Short mmCIF file of C-alpha atoms in Angstrom, two decimals:
data_model
loop_
_atom_site.label_atom_id
_atom_site.label_comp_id
_atom_site.label_asym_id
_atom_site.label_seq_id
_atom_site.Cartn_x
_atom_site.Cartn_y
_atom_site.Cartn_z
CA MET B 1 -0.88 -8.78 -26.39
CA SER B 2 -2.88 -8.13 -23.21
CA LYS B 3 -1.24 -6.48 -20.24
CA LEU B 4 -1.00 -8.52 -17.05
CA ALA B 5 -1.72 -7.21 -13.56
CA LEU B 6 -1.47 -8.90 -10.16
CA VAL B 7 -3.73 -7.49 -7.43
CA THR B 8 -3.62 -8.60 -3.79
CA GLY B 9 -6.61 -8.24 -1.52
CA ALA B 10 -8.73 -8.46 -4.65
CA THR B 11 -11.89 -9.89 -3.08
CA SER B 12 -13.26 -6.63 -1.66
CA GLY B 13 -12.79 -2.89 -1.30
CA ILE B 14 -9.99 -1.08 -3.09
CA GLY B 15 -8.42 -4.30 -4.37
CA LYS B 16 -11.64 -5.44 -6.01
CA ALA B 17 -12.16 -1.96 -7.46
CA PHE B 18 -8.65 -2.09 -8.94
CA ALA B 19 -9.29 -5.54 -10.40
CA GLU B 20 -12.61 -4.49 -11.90
CA ARG B 21 -11.14 -1.34 -13.47
CA LEU B 22 -8.16 -3.18 -14.87
CA ALA B 23 -10.36 -5.94 -16.30
CA ALA B 24 -12.55 -3.30 -17.95
CA ASP B 25 -9.40 -1.80 -19.46
CA GLY B 26 -8.45 -5.19 -20.92
CA HIS B 27 -5.83 -6.39 -18.46
CA ASP B 28 -5.44 -10.08 -17.81
CA LEU B 29 -5.35 -10.60 -14.06
CA VAL B 30 -3.88 -12.59 -11.24
CA VAL B 31 -6.25 -11.93 -8.35
CA VAL B 32 -5.05 -12.83 -4.86
CA GLY B 33 -7.10 -13.15 -1.69
CA ARG B 34 -7.89 -15.38 1.23
CA ARG B 35 -11.37 -16.42 0.08
CA GLN B 36 -11.42 -18.84 -2.84
CA ASP B 37 -15.19 -18.47 -3.29
CA ARG B 38 -14.95 -14.73 -3.86
CA LEU B 39 -12.01 -15.13 -6.21
CA ASP B 40 -13.96 -17.68 -8.25
CA GLU B 41 -16.98 -15.37 -8.35
CA PHE B 42 -14.80 -12.57 -9.68
CA ALA B 43 -13.30 -14.81 -12.37
CA ALA B 44 -16.74 -16.04 -13.43
CA ALA B 45 -17.96 -12.45 -13.77
CA HIS B 46 -15.01 -11.32 -15.93
CA THR B 47 -14.78 -13.75 -18.81
CA ASP B 48 -13.62 -11.14 -21.33
CA VAL B 49 -10.11 -11.34 -19.87
CA GLU B 50 -8.01 -14.15 -18.48
CA VAL B 51 -8.29 -14.30 -14.70
CA ARG B 52 -6.12 -16.53 -12.53
CA ALA B 53 -7.47 -16.88 -9.01
CA VAL B 54 -4.86 -17.49 -6.31
CA ALA B 55 -6.01 -18.17 -2.77
CA ALA B 56 -3.17 -17.13 -0.46
CA ASP B 57 -2.86 -15.77 3.05
CA LEU B 58 -0.24 -13.02 3.01
CA SER B 59 0.09 -13.14 6.78
CA THR B 60 1.97 -16.42 6.34
CA ASP B 61 5.40 -17.15 4.89
CA ASP B 62 3.90 -19.78 2.58
CA GLY B 63 1.33 -17.34 1.27
CA ILE B 64 3.93 -14.65 0.62
CA ASP B 65 6.27 -17.12 -1.08
CA THR B 66 3.48 -18.49 -3.30
CA VAL B 67 2.56 -15.06 -4.63
CA ALA B 68 6.19 -13.90 -4.85
CA GLU B 69 6.98 -16.86 -7.10
CA ILE B 70 4.16 -15.82 -9.43
CA ALA B 71 5.31 -12.18 -9.39
CA ALA B 72 8.84 -13.27 -10.32
CA ALA B 73 7.81 -15.73 -13.03
CA GLU B 74 5.05 -13.84 -14.83
CA PRO B 75 5.64 -10.82 -17.11
CA LEU B 76 3.71 -8.41 -14.91
CA ASP B 77 2.93 -4.95 -16.23
CA LEU B 78 1.34 -3.92 -12.94
CA LEU B 79 1.59 -5.08 -9.34
CA VAL B 80 -0.96 -3.71 -6.88
CA ASN B 81 0.00 -4.41 -3.26
CA ASN B 82 -3.37 -3.78 -1.65
CA ALA B 83 -4.00 -6.56 0.87
CA GLY B 84 -4.48 -5.25 4.37
CA VAL B 85 -5.69 -5.73 7.92
CA ALA B 86 -6.36 -3.00 10.45
CA HIS B 87 -6.07 -4.10 14.08
CA TYR B 88 -6.63 -0.57 15.36
CA MET B 89 -5.39 -0.49 18.94
CA PRO B 90 -2.51 0.86 21.05
CA LEU B 91 0.65 -1.22 20.93
CA ALA B 92 0.33 -2.34 24.56
CA ASP B 93 -3.13 -3.75 23.80
CA LEU B 94 -2.26 -5.36 20.46
CA PRO B 95 -1.99 -9.16 20.76
CA ALA B 96 1.28 -10.54 19.46
CA ALA B 97 -0.48 -12.63 16.80
CA LYS B 98 -2.29 -9.58 15.42
CA ALA B 99 0.90 -7.48 15.46
CA ARG B 100 2.69 -10.21 13.53
CA GLU B 101 -0.19 -10.51 11.04
CA LEU B 102 -0.29 -6.77 10.43
CA VAL B 103 3.46 -6.45 9.85
CA LYS B 104 3.52 -9.44 7.51
CA VAL B 105 0.55 -8.24 5.42
CA LYS B 106 1.43 -4.54 5.20
CA VAL B 107 5.24 -4.55 5.46
CA LEU B 108 6.77 -7.92 4.61
CA ALA B 109 4.35 -9.02 1.87
CA PRO B 110 4.46 -5.83 -0.25
CA THR B 111 8.23 -5.63 0.19
CA MET B 112 8.79 -9.20 -0.95
CA LEU B 113 6.29 -9.02 -3.82
CA ALA B 114 7.83 -5.79 -5.11
CA ARG B 115 11.25 -7.39 -4.86
CA ALA B 116 10.03 -10.42 -6.81
CA ALA B 117 8.42 -8.35 -9.56
CA VAL B 118 10.94 -5.56 -10.01
CA ALA B 119 13.77 -7.55 -11.58
CA GLY B 120 11.64 -8.71 -14.49
CA MET B 121 10.08 -5.29 -14.93
CA ARG B 122 13.51 -3.69 -15.08
CA GLU B 123 14.73 -6.23 -17.63
CA ARG B 124 11.67 -5.56 -19.80
CA GLY B 125 12.08 -1.81 -19.38
CA ARG B 126 8.51 -1.27 -18.22
CA GLY B 127 6.16 -1.95 -15.35
CA THR B 128 4.36 -0.32 -12.45
CA ILE B 129 4.19 -1.09 -8.73
CA VAL B 130 1.35 0.45 -6.72
CA ASN B 131 1.42 0.15 -2.94
CA VAL B 132 -1.83 0.96 -1.12
CA ALA B 133 -1.18 2.79 2.16
CA GLY B 134 -3.28 5.57 3.69
CA MET B 135 -3.16 9.09 5.07
CA ILE B 136 -2.64 7.63 8.56
CA ALA B 137 0.98 7.26 7.40
CA PHE B 138 1.31 11.01 8.03
CA SER B 139 -0.48 11.00 11.41
CA GLY B 140 2.50 10.22 13.66
CA PRO B 141 2.90 13.74 15.12
CA ALA B 142 -0.80 13.94 16.08
CA PRO B 143 -1.45 14.37 19.83
CA HIS B 144 -3.27 11.65 21.74
CA SER B 145 -6.42 13.78 21.93
CA GLN B 146 -6.68 14.09 18.15
CA MET B 147 -7.00 10.45 17.19
CA PRO B 148 -6.87 6.94 18.64
CA ARG B 149 -3.44 5.40 18.88
CA ARG B 150 -2.59 2.65 16.39
CA ALA B 151 1.18 2.66 16.30
CA VAL B 152 1.83 -0.53 14.34
CA TYR B 153 -0.82 0.22 11.73
CA ALA B 154 0.40 3.79 11.20
CA GLY B 155 4.02 2.62 11.13
CA SER B 156 3.29 -0.01 8.50
CA LEU B 157 1.71 2.57 6.21
CA ALA B 158 4.61 4.97 6.76
CA HIS B 159 6.93 2.15 5.71
CA LEU B 160 5.05 1.86 2.41
CA VAL B 161 5.39 5.59 1.76
CA THR B 162 9.15 5.64 2.32
CA LEU B 163 9.68 2.33 0.52
CA SER B 164 7.80 3.60 -2.52
CA GLN B 165 9.61 6.94 -2.63
CA THR B 166 13.03 5.35 -2.26
CA LEU B 167 12.30 2.55 -4.73
CA SER B 168 11.02 5.07 -7.26
CA ALA B 169 14.35 6.90 -7.02
CA GLU B 170 16.29 3.65 -7.35
CA LEU B 171 14.40 2.82 -10.55
CA GLU B 172 14.70 6.22 -12.19
CA GLY B 173 15.50 5.81 -15.87
CA THR B 174 14.56 2.11 -16.00
CA GLY B 175 11.01 2.52 -17.29
CA VAL B 176 9.58 1.10 -14.06
CA ARG B 177 7.26 3.34 -12.07
CA VAL B 178 6.36 3.17 -8.38
CA GLN B 179 3.43 4.79 -6.62
CA VAL B 180 2.01 4.73 -3.12
CA VAL B 181 -1.66 5.67 -2.89
CA CYS B 182 -2.80 7.17 0.42
CA PRO B 183 -6.57 7.48 0.72
CA GLY B 184 -8.40 8.66 3.80
CA VAL B 185 -11.50 6.86 5.04
CA VAL B 186 -12.93 4.67 2.27
CA ALA B 187 -16.34 2.99 2.09
CA THR B 188 -15.33 -0.70 2.19
CA GLU B 189 -15.69 -3.73 4.47
CA PHE B 190 -12.31 -2.87 6.00
CA HIS B 191 -13.58 -1.09 9.10
CA GLU B 192 -16.59 -3.37 9.55
CA ARG B 193 -14.22 -6.30 10.06
CA GLN B 194 -12.77 -4.42 13.03
CA GLY B 195 -16.21 -3.86 14.53
CA LEU B 196 -16.13 -0.15 13.66
CA ASP B 197 -19.36 1.55 12.52
CA LEU B 198 -18.39 4.42 10.24
CA SER B 199 -21.74 4.66 8.45
CA ALA B 200 -22.18 8.25 9.65
CA VAL B 201 -18.68 9.31 8.53
CA PRO B 202 -18.23 10.80 5.03
CA ARG B 203 -16.16 8.32 3.03
CA MET B 204 -14.61 8.14 -0.42
CA SER B 205 -15.58 5.30 -2.73
CA ALA B 206 -13.07 2.60 -3.61
CA ALA B 207 -13.68 3.35 -7.29
CA ASP B 208 -12.61 6.97 -6.75
CA VAL B 209 -9.41 5.79 -5.06
CA VAL B 210 -8.60 3.71 -8.14
CA THR B 211 -9.39 6.63 -10.44
CA ALA B 212 -7.02 8.84 -8.45
CA SER B 213 -4.26 6.23 -8.52
CA LEU B 214 -4.42 5.67 -12.27
CA ARG B 215 -4.69 9.38 -12.99
CA GLY B 216 -1.84 10.03 -10.55
CA LEU B 217 0.35 7.61 -12.49
CA ALA B 218 -0.39 9.57 -15.65
CA LEU B 219 0.59 12.75 -13.80
CA GLY B 220 3.85 11.20 -12.59
CA GLU B 221 2.92 11.22 -8.90
CA VAL B 222 4.88 8.91 -6.63
CA VAL B 223 2.66 9.76 -3.63
CA CYS B 224 -1.01 9.87 -4.59
CA ALA B 225 -3.36 11.34 -1.97
CA PRO B 226 -6.86 11.07 -3.48
CA GLY B 227 -8.52 13.38 -0.96
CA VAL B 228 -5.87 16.11 -0.71
CA GLU B 229 -6.75 19.02 -2.99
CA ASP B 230 -3.71 21.17 -2.14
CA THR B 231 -0.67 19.12 -3.16
CA SER B 232 1.64 21.83 -1.80
CA LEU B 233 0.88 20.37 1.64
CA LEU B 234 2.50 17.09 0.61
CA ASP B 235 5.37 18.93 -1.05
CA ALA B 236 6.00 20.80 2.21
CA VAL B 237 6.18 17.52 4.14
CA PHE B 238 8.68 16.05 1.72
CA ARG B 239 10.82 19.21 1.63
CA ALA B 240 10.91 19.22 5.44
CA ASP B 241 11.96 15.56 5.44
CA LEU B 242 14.85 16.30 3.09
CA ALA B 243 15.81 19.45 4.98
CA ALA B 244 16.08 17.48 8.23
CA PHE B 245 18.07 14.76 6.47
CA ALA B 246 20.44 17.33 4.98
CA GLY B 247 20.72 19.23 8.26
CA GLN B 248 22.62 16.54 10.11
CA ARG B 249 26.29 16.99 11.10
CA THR B 250 28.98 14.79 12.54
CA GLU B 251 29.17 16.98 15.67
CA LEU B 252 26.80 16.49 18.56
CA ALA B 253 23.93 18.98 18.36
CA GLY B 254 24.26 21.91 20.74
CA ARG B 255 21.13 21.12 22.73
CA TYR B 256 22.78 17.88 23.84
CA ARG B 257 26.06 19.56 24.83
CA SER B 258 25.05 22.67 26.73
CA GLY B 259 23.53 22.95 30.18
CA GLN B 260 22.79 20.38 32.80
CA LEU B 261 19.71 18.27 33.20
CA SER B 262 18.00 18.80 36.54
#
C-alpha cells in the first residue's frame, strides 16, 4: 500500500521539491496551492503515483478548513506545512491585510492542519509532520544594523520552531514524528515575488533542503538546519532556552527591587 503525503505550497520552490521527491519515492500525494494550472501540470507530470490537486488559499478561513478536512479524513503518513508568503517590512509599514495574510499562512494554517492530521496519525501509531520555517526564526536578537526588520515574518517562523519542538515532546512514544526545517536563503521564486533580486547572493537549492529534511528525520532531528554544519550551535540555543525557563522564581528578580530609577 502506497504512503500518502499532503504538501502545501506545492506549486513552486521547496514545496514542489518535496512533492517531486516524495512522488519519486512512491508516495501518493495531495498537492495544495493557489494556482490550479500549476497543480494540474504537476499531476500530469507524475502519473506513476496518485496525485490529488487541491486549489486552496491558506490565507483564508475557507482555504484552511478545506485542507484541514482532508488532513483529518485521509490516512496521511506525511504532512508538509510549506506554504508561505514573505512580506518583508517593519511592522509599522506592514499593511494590515498583508499582516493578516502572513499570520494565517505561516501560523494559523500549519497549526490547524497539524491539529487535523495528528489525531489520525496517533491512532495509527505512525506519521510525520514537517513544518517549513527558516533560520530567520533565530534572528530576533540581531541589531538593526545587521539585517532589515521583519518582525511578523520572523515571529511566525519562531512560532513554527516552538510549536514543532513542543508538539514533538507531546507525541513522544506515539510513533508520530515532528520536524521543523529551517533553511537559510533558498533559490526559489519566493523572494522574486517580493521584488527582491537575490541573484548575486549564494543560495541553497530547494532540492538540498528536502534532502536535509528527509535525512534529518532519519537522524531523529526535530530542528533541521540544512546550512548549519556545527549542530552544537543549535544545541547551545536550546540549552540556553531551557536554562532561562528553569531559572525563574516566584520572587521578583533583584534588578527590579533594588535601586531607584532616575
